[in-house]
Short mmCIF file of C-alpha atoms in Angstrom, two decimals:
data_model
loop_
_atom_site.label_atom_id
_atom_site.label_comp_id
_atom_site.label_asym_id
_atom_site.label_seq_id
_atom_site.Cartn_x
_atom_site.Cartn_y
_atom_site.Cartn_z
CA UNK A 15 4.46 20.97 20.13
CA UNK A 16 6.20 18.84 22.50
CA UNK A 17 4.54 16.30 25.46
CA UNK A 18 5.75 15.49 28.76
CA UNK A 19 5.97 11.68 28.06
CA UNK A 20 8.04 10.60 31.33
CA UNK A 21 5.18 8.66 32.28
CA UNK A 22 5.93 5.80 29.98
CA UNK A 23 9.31 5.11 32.64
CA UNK A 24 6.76 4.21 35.07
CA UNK A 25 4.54 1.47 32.41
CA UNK A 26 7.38 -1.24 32.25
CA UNK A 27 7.89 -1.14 28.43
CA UNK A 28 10.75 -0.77 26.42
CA UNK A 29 11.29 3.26 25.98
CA UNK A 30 13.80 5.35 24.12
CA UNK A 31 13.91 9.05 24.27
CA UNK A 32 16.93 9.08 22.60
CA UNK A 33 17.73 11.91 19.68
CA UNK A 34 18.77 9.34 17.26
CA UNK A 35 16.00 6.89 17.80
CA UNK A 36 13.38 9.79 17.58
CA UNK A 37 14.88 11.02 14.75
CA UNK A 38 14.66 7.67 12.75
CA UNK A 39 11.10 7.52 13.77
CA UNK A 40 10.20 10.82 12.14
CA UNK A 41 9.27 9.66 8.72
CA UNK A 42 8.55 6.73 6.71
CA UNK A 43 9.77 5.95 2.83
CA UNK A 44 7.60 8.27 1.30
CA UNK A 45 8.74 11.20 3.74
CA UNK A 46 12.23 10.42 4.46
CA UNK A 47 14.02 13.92 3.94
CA UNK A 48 11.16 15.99 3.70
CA UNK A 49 9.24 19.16 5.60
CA UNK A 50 6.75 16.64 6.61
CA UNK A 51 8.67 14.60 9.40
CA UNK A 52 8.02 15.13 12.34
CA UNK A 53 10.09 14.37 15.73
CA UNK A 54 8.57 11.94 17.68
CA UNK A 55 9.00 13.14 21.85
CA UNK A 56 9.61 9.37 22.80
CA UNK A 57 9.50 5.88 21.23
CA UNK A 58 8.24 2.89 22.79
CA UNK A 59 8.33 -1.12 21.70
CA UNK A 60 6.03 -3.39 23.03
CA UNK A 61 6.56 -6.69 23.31
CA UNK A 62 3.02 -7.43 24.00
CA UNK A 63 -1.34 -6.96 23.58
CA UNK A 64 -1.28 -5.72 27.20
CA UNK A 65 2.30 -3.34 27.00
CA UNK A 66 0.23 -1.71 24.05
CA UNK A 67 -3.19 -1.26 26.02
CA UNK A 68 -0.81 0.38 28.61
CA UNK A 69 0.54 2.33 26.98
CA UNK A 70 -2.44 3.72 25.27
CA UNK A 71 -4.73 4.29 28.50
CA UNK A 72 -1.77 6.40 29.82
CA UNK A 73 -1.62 8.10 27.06
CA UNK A 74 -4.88 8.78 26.40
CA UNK A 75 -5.49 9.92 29.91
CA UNK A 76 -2.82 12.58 29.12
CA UNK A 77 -3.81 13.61 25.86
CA UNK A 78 -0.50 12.33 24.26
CA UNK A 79 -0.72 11.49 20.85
CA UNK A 80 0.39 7.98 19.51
CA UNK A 81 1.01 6.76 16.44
CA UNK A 82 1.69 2.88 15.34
CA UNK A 83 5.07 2.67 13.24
CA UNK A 84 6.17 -0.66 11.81
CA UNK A 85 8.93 -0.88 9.27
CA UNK A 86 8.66 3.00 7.92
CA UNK A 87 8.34 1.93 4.15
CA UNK A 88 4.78 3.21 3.60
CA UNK A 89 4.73 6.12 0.90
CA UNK A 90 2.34 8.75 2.17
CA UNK A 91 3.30 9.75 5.30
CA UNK A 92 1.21 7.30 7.18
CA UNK A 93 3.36 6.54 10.38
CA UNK A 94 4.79 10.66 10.80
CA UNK A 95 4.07 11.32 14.30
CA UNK A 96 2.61 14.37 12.49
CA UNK A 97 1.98 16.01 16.32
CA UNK A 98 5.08 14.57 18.11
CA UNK A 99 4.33 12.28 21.10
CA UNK A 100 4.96 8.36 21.19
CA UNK A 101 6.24 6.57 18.17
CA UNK A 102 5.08 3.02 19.16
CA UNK A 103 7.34 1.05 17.23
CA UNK A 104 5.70 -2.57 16.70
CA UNK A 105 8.47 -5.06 15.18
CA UNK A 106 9.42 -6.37 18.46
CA UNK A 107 5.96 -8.29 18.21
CA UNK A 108 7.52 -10.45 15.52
CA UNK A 109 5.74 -13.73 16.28
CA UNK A 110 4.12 -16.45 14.01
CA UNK A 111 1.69 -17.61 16.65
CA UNK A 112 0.28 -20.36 15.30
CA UNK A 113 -0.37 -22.70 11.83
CA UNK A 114 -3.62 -24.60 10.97
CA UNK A 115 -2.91 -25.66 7.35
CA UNK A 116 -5.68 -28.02 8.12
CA UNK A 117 -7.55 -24.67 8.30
CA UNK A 118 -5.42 -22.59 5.76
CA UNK A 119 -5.12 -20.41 8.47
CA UNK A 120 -2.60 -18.88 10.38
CA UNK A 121 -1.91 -16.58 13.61
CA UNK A 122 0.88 -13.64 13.99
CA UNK A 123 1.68 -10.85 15.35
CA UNK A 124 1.57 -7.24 13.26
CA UNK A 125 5.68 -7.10 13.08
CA UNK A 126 5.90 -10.20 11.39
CA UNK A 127 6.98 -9.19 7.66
CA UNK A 128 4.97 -10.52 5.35
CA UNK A 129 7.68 -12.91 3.74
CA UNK A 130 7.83 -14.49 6.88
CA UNK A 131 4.14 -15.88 5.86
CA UNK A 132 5.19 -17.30 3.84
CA UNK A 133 8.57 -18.77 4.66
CA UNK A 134 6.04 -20.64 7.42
CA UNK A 135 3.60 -21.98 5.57
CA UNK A 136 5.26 -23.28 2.65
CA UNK A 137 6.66 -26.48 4.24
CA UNK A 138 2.32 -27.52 4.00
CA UNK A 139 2.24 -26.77 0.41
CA UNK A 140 0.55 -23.15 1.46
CA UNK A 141 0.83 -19.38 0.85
CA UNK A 142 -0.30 -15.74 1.37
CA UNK A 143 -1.98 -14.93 -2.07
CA UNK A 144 -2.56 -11.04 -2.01
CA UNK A 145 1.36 -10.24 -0.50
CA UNK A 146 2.36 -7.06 -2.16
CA UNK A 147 5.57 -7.42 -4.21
CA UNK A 148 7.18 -5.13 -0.83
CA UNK A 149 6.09 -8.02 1.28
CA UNK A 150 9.61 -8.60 2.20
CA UNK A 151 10.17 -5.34 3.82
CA UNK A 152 6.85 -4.26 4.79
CA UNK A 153 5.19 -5.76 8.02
CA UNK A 154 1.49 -7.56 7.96
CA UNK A 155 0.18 -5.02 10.82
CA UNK A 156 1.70 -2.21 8.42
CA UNK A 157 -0.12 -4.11 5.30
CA UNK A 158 -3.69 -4.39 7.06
CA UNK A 159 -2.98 -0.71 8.58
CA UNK A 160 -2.82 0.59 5.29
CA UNK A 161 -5.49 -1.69 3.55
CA UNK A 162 -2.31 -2.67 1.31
CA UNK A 163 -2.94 -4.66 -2.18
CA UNK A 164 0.12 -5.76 -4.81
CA UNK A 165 0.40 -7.86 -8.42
CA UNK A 166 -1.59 -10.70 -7.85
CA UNK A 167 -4.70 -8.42 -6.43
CA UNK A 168 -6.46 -9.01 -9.95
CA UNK A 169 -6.66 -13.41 -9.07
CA UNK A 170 -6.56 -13.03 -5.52
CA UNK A 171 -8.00 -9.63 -3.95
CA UNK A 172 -6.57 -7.34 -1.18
CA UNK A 173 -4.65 -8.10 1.51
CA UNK A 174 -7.95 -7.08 3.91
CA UNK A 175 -9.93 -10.08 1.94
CA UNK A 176 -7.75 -12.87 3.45
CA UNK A 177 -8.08 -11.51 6.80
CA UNK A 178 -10.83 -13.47 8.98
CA UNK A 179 -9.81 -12.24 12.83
CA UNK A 180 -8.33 -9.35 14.33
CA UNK A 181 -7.06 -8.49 18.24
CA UNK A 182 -6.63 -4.82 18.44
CA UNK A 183 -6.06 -1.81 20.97
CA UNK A 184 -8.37 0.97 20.38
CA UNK A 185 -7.04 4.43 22.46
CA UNK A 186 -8.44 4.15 25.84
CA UNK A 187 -6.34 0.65 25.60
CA UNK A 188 -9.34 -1.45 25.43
CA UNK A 189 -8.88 -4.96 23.89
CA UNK A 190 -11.59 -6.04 21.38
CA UNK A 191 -11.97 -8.75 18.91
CA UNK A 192 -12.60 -8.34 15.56
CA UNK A 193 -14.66 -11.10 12.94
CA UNK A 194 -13.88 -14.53 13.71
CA UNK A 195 -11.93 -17.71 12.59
CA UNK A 196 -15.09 -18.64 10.18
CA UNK A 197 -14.73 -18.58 7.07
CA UNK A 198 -17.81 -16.31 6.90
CA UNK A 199 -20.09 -14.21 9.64
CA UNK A 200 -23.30 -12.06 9.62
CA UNK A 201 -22.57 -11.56 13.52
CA UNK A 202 -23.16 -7.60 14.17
CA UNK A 203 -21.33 -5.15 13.02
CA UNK A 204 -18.06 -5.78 10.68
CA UNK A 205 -15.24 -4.11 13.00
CA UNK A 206 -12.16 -6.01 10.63
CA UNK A 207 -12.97 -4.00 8.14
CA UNK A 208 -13.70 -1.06 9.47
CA UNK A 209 -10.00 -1.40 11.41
CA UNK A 210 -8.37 -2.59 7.87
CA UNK A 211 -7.45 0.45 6.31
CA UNK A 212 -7.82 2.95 9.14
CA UNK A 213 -4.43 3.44 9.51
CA UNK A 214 -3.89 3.11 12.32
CA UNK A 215 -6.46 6.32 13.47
CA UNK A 216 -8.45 3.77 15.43
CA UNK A 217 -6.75 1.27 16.86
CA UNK A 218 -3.55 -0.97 17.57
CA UNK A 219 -3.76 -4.56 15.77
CA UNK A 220 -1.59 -7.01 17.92
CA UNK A 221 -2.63 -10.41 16.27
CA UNK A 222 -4.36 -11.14 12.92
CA UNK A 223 -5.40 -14.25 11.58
CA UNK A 224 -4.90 -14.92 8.05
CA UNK A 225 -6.35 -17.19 5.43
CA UNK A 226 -4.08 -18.57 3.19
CA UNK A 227 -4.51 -20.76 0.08
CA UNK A 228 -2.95 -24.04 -1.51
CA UNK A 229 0.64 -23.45 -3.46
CA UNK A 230 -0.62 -23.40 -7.86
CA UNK A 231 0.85 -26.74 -9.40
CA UNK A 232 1.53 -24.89 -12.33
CA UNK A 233 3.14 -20.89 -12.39
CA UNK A 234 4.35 -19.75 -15.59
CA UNK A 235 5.40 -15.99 -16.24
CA UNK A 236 6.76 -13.96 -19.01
CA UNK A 237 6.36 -10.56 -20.82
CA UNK A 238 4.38 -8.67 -23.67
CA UNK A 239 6.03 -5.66 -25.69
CA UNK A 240 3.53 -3.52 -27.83
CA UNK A 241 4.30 -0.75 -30.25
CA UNK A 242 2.48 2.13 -27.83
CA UNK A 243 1.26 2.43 -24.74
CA UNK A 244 -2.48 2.37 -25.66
CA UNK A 245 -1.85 -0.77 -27.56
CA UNK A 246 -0.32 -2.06 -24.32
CA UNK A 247 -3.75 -0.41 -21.79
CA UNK A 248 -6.46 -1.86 -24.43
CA UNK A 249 -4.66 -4.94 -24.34
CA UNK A 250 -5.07 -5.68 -20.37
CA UNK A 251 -8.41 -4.47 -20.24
CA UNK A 252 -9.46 -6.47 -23.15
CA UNK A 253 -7.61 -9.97 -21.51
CA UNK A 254 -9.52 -8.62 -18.26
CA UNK A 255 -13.05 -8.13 -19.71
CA UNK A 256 -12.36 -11.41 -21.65
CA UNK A 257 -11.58 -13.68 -18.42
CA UNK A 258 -8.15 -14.73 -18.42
CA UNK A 259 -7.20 -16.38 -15.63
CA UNK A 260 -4.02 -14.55 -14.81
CA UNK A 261 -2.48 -13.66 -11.70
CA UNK A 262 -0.10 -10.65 -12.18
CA UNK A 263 -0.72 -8.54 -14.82
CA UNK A 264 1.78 -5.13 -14.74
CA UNK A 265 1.97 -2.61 -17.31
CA UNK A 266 4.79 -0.13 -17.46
CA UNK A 267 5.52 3.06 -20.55
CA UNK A 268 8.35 3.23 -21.83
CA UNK A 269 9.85 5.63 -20.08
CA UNK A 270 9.66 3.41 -16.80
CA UNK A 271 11.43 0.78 -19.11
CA UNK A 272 14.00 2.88 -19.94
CA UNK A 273 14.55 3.85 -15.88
CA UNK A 274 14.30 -0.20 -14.93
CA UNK A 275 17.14 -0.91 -17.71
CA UNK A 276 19.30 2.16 -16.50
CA UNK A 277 19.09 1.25 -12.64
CA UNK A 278 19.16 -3.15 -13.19
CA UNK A 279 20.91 -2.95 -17.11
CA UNK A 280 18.40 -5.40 -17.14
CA UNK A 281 18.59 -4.90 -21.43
CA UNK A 282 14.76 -4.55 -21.84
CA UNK A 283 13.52 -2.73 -24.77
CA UNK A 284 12.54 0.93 -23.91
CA UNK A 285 8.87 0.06 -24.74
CA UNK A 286 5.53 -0.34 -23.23
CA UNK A 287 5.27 -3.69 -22.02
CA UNK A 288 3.51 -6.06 -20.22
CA UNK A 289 4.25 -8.66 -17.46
CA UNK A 290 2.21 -11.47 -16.87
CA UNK A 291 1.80 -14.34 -14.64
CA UNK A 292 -0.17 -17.71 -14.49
CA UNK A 293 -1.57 -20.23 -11.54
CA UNK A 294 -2.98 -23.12 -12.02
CA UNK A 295 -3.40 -26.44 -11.27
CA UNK A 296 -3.99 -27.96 -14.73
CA UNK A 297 -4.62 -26.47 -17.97
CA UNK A 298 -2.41 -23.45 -17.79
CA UNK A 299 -1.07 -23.42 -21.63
CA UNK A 300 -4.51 -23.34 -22.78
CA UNK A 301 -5.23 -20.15 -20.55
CA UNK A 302 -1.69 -18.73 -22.01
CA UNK A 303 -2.93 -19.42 -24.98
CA UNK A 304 -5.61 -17.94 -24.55
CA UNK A 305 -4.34 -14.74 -23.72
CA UNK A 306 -1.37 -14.54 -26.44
CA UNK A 307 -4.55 -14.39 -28.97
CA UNK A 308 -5.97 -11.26 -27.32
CA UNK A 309 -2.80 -9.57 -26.87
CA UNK A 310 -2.09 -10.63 -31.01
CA UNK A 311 -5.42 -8.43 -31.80
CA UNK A 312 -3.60 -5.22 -30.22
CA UNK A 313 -0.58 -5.72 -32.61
CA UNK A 314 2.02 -7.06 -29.41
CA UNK A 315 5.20 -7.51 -30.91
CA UNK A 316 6.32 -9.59 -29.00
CA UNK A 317 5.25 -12.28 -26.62
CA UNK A 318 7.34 -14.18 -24.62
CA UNK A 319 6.99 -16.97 -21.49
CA UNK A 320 10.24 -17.07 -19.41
CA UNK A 321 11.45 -20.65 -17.75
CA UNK A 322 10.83 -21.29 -14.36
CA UNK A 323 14.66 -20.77 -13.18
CA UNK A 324 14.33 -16.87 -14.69
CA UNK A 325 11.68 -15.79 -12.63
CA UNK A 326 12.56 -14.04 -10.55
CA UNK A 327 14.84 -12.09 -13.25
CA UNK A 328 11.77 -11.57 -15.04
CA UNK A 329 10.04 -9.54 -12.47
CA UNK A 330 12.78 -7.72 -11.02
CA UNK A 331 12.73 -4.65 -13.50
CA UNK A 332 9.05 -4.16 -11.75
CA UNK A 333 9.57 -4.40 -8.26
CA UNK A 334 12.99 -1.92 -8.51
CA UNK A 335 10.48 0.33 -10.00
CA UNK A 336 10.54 2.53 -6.90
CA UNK A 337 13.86 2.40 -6.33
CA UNK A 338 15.03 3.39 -10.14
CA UNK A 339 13.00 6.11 -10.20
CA UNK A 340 15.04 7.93 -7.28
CA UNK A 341 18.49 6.57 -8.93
CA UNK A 342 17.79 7.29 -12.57
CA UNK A 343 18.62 11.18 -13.06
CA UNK A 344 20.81 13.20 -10.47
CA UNK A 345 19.04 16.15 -11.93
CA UNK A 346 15.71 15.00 -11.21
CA UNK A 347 13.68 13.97 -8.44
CA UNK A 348 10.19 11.83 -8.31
CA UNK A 349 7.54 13.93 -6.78
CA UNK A 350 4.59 11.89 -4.60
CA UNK A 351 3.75 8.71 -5.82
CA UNK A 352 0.39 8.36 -7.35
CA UNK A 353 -1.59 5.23 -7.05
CA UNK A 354 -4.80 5.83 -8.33
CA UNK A 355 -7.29 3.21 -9.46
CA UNK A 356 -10.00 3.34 -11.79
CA UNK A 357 -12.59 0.72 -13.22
CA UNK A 358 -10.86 -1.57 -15.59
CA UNK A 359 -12.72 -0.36 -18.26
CA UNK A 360 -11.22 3.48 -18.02
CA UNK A 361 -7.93 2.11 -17.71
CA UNK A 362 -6.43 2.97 -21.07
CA UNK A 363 -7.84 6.63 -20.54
CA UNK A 364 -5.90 7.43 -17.63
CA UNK A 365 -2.98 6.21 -18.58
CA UNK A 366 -3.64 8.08 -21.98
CA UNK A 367 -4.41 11.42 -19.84
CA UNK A 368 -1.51 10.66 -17.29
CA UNK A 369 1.02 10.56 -20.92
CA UNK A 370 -1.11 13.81 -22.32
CA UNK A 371 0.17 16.06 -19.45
CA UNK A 372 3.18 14.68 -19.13
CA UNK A 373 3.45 16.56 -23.55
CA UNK A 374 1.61 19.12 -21.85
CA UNK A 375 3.68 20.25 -19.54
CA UNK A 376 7.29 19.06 -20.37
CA UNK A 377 7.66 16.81 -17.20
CA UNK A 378 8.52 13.25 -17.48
CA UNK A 379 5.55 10.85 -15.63
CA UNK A 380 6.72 7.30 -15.29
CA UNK A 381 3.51 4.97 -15.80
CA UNK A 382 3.69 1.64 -14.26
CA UNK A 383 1.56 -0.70 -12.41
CA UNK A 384 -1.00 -3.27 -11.64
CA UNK A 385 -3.03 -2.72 -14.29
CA UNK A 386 -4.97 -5.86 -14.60
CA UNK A 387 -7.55 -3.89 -11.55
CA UNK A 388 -7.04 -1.05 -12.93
CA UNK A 389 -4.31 0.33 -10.50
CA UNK A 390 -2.02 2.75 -11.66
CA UNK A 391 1.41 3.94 -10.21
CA UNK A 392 2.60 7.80 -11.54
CA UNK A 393 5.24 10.51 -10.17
CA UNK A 394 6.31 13.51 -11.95
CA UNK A 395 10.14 13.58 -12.28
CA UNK A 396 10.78 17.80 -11.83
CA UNK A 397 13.79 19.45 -11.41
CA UNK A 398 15.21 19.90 -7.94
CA UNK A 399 15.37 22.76 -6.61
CA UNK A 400 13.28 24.56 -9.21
CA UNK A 401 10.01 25.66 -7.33
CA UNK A 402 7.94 26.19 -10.77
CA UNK A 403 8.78 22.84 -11.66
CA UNK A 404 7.90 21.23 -8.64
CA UNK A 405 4.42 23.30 -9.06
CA UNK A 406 4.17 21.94 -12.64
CA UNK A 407 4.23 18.37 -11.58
CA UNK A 408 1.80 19.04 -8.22
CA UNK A 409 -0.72 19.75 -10.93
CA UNK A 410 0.24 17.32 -13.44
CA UNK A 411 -0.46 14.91 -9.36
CA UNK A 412 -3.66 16.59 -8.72
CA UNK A 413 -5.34 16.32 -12.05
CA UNK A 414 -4.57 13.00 -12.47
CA UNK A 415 -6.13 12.01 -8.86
CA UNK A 416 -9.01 14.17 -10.16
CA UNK A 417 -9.70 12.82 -13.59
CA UNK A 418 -9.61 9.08 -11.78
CA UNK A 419 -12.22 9.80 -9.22
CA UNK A 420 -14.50 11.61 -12.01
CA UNK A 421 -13.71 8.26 -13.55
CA UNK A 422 -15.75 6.49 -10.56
CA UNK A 423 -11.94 5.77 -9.47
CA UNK A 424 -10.10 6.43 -5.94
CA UNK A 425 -7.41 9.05 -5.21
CA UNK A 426 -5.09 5.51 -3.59
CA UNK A 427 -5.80 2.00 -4.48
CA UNK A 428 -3.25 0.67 -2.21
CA UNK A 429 -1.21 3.69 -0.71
CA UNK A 430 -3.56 5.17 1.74
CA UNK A 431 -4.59 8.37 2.47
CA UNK A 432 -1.90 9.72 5.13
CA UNK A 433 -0.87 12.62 4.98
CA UNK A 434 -0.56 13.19 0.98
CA UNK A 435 -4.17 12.42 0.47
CA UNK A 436 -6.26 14.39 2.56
CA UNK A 437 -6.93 17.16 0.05
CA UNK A 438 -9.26 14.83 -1.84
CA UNK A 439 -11.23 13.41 0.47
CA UNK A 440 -14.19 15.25 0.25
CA UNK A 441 -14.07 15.08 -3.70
CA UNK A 442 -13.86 11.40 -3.28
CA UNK A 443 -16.58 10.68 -0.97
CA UNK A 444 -18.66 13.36 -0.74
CA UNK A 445 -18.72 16.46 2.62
CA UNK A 446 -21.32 13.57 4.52
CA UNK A 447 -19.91 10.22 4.19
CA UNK A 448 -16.10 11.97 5.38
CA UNK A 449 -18.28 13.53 8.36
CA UNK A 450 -19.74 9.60 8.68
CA UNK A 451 -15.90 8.90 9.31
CA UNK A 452 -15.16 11.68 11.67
CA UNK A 453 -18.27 10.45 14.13
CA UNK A 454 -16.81 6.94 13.62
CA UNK A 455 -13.54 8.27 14.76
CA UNK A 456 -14.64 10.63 17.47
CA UNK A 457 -16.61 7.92 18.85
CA UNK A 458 -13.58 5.14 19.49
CA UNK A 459 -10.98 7.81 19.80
CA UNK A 460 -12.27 10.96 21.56
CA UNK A 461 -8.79 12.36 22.81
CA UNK A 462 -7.38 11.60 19.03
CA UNK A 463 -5.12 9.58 20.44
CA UNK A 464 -4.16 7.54 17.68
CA UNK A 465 -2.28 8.85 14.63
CA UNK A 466 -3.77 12.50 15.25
CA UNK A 467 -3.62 14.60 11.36
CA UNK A 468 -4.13 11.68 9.20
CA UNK A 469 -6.83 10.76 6.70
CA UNK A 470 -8.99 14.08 7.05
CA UNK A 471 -8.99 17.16 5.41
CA UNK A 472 -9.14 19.44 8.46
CA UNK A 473 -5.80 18.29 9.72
CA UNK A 474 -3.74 19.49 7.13
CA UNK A 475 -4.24 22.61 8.92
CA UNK A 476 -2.95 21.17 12.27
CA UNK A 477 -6.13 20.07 13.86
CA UNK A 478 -6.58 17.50 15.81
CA UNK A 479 -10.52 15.23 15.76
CA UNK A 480 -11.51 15.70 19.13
CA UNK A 481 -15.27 15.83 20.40
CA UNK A 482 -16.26 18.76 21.97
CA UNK A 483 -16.11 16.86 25.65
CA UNK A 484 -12.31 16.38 24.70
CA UNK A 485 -11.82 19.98 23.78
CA UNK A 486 -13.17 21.24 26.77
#
């Protein structure tokens, strides 16, 4: 359906209702191309908190849907304006508000990409620990949105663990605080975390304030090759179980090898492998030491610690990851991306499961990913245009997702639920503790203003959460 959205000529904000500018805020990464955009009926780009309250109490007021978009590169769907209305496009709100190294804290606004951290914070010998590797093309208000995690989650934790203070508009365009620049508070309820990872279903963040951390003295990286891929699993969780202090620890099969060396002819062997990565401030040999001993009990092959000048070589064939997969066979196309994580200790099954479907059913499933908490990254590669073998690899998706949460796992350990996610929900969490959410977001959002036909099961249908008062 479409909404009358004129009003927003009327709120002194930046407004486009433009075909092209809808258009390219229709879908995100993970959607581009797909049945699943959606149109936006207007976009709007405020430049500040009270342009974004608003904007939301007129909107609201109207029963227009709004949904928060930031730089489009999430992977499930997250900012589709999934029923039209305003795309509020936040990168104008690009600030770095303020630096306290004395602190390790510092201010900014949700456009700010999360490079730009730490490009400002490096000068006091500072830096964002839990940046995803995207960090340079994904946006901090798009990170916290999405509860967003990357390599170095195994040392360092999510993204929502170094967050102390929020500012956010919920969709009546209140203002409220959230947490506090402590360090630590018991003070009522914890609204920063229930806003980290909503995705943007209950409200707007316009300011965060991060903790950041002291720059390692020492950072040495390099890479494990093993003669399978279980060798390579048992490996990680036995350097995880044993306490190695390592930062980054990635696992990839050797099929993803073989797509990294095609799309970087980065000359890799096409062979599970590991990457790894130290901090410290003294003593790091001994911990690489340390780990080269457990990884020589799982038969590695070899093991080898790159100089400081090649890494960012080194890591390269990782982060492309996403991008080979879509470049690496004209014939073939990656289905949704999986990202589901699972206690360390199950880690070698699902990978082991994720490799017996993919003999099972004759569809190639790229396994990569931060494996040192368990996280794993999956897509079927299926023929296009072939509607059995798109089927083929939905299921090969689904029963992956459903062996990790029978694993005590989650369907998304970084991704978010969106809208590729909503089917397992319930499985996840159980018919009460999802009906827990919807009173939660009934309760700040009765209109479902805010990113209506996300994160539930019900709106895959087309519903939209309102209370019964909204309804009527």
């Amino acid at each position: 359906m479409t909404h009358d959205c004129s009003f927003l000529e009327d709120l002194d904000v930046a407004v486009s209702f433009e075909e092209g500018d809808r258009t390219d805020h229709s879908a995100d990464w993970g959607t581009e191309g797909s049945d699943r955009a959606v149109v936006p009926d207007a976009v709007v780009r405020p430049e500040t908190t009270e342009e974004v309250s608003r904007v939301l109490a007129a909107a609201d007021e109207r029963g227009v849907p709004v949904t928060p978009y930031a730089a489009g590169t999430s992977l499930e769907g997250n900012a589709v304006p999934a029923h039209a209305g305003v795309s509020m496009n936040l990168m104008e709100m690009n600030e770095v508000l303020d630096v306290r190294p004395d602190d390790f804290q510092i201010d900014v606004q949700p456009g700010v990409m999360g490079s730009a951290v730490n490009e400002a914070v490096e000068g006091h010998g500072l830096f964002f620990p839990p940046l995803p590797s995207s960090g340079n093309l994904s946006t901090i208000g798009g990170m916290i949105a999405n509860a967003a995690s990357g390599m170095q989650t195994v040392k360092y934790g999510e993204v929502g663990d170094w967050v102390l203070e929020l500012e956010a508009v919920l969709a009546d365009g209140s203002v409220v605080k959230a947490g506090s620049k402590a360090v630590k508070t018991s003070s009522g309820y914890d609204l920063k975390h229930l806003l980290v990872g909503s995705e943007g279903t209950l409200g707007v963040v316009t300011r965060a304030t991060l903790e950041l951390e002291g720059l390692p003295e020492q950072i040495r990286g390099g890479r494990a090759i093993f003669p399978t891929l279980e060798d390579a699993a048992e490996a990680v969780f036995d350097a995880v179980r044993s306490g190695v202090d390592v930062a980054k620890i990635e696992l990839i099969d050797g099929t993803s090898a073989e797509i990294a060396n095609a799309y970087l002819d980065t000359g890799l062997p096409d062979a599970p492998m590991t990457f790894i990565e130290f901090h410290a401030n003294h003593g790091i040999e001994e911990e690489i030491d340390f780990c080269k001993a457990i990884f020589e009990s799982h038969d590695v092959q070899r093991f080898e610690m790159a100089e400081e000048e090649d890494m960012d070589t080194l890591w390269q064939s990782r982060k492309e990851l996403a991008f080979a997969l879509r470049a690496w066979d004209p014939d073939l196309e990656p289905l949704q991306p999986g990202d589901v994580t699972v206690p360390i200790s199950k880690l070698p099954e699902i990978i082991a499961y994720a490799k017996d479907l993919e003999a099972e059913y004759g569809i190639p499933v790229p396994c990569f990913g931060h494996a040192g908490d368990g996280n794993v990254h999956y897509t079927a590669l299926v023929e296009k245009g072939n509607p059995e073998a798109r089927k083929a690899g939905k299921e090969v998706y689904t029963r992956v997702v459903e062996k990790a949460i029978e694993f005590g796992g989650t369907a998304t350990g970084e991704h978010g639920i969106g809208l590729g996610k909503r089917e397992y929900m319930d499985l996840e969490h159980g018919e009460a503790s999802v009906e827990a959410m919807r009173r939660v977001k009934r309760a700040l959002d009765p209109n479902d203003t805010l990113n209506p036909g996300k994160i539930f099961p019900e709106t895959a249908d087309g519903e939209r959460m309102r209370t019964a008062e909204a309804d009527d």
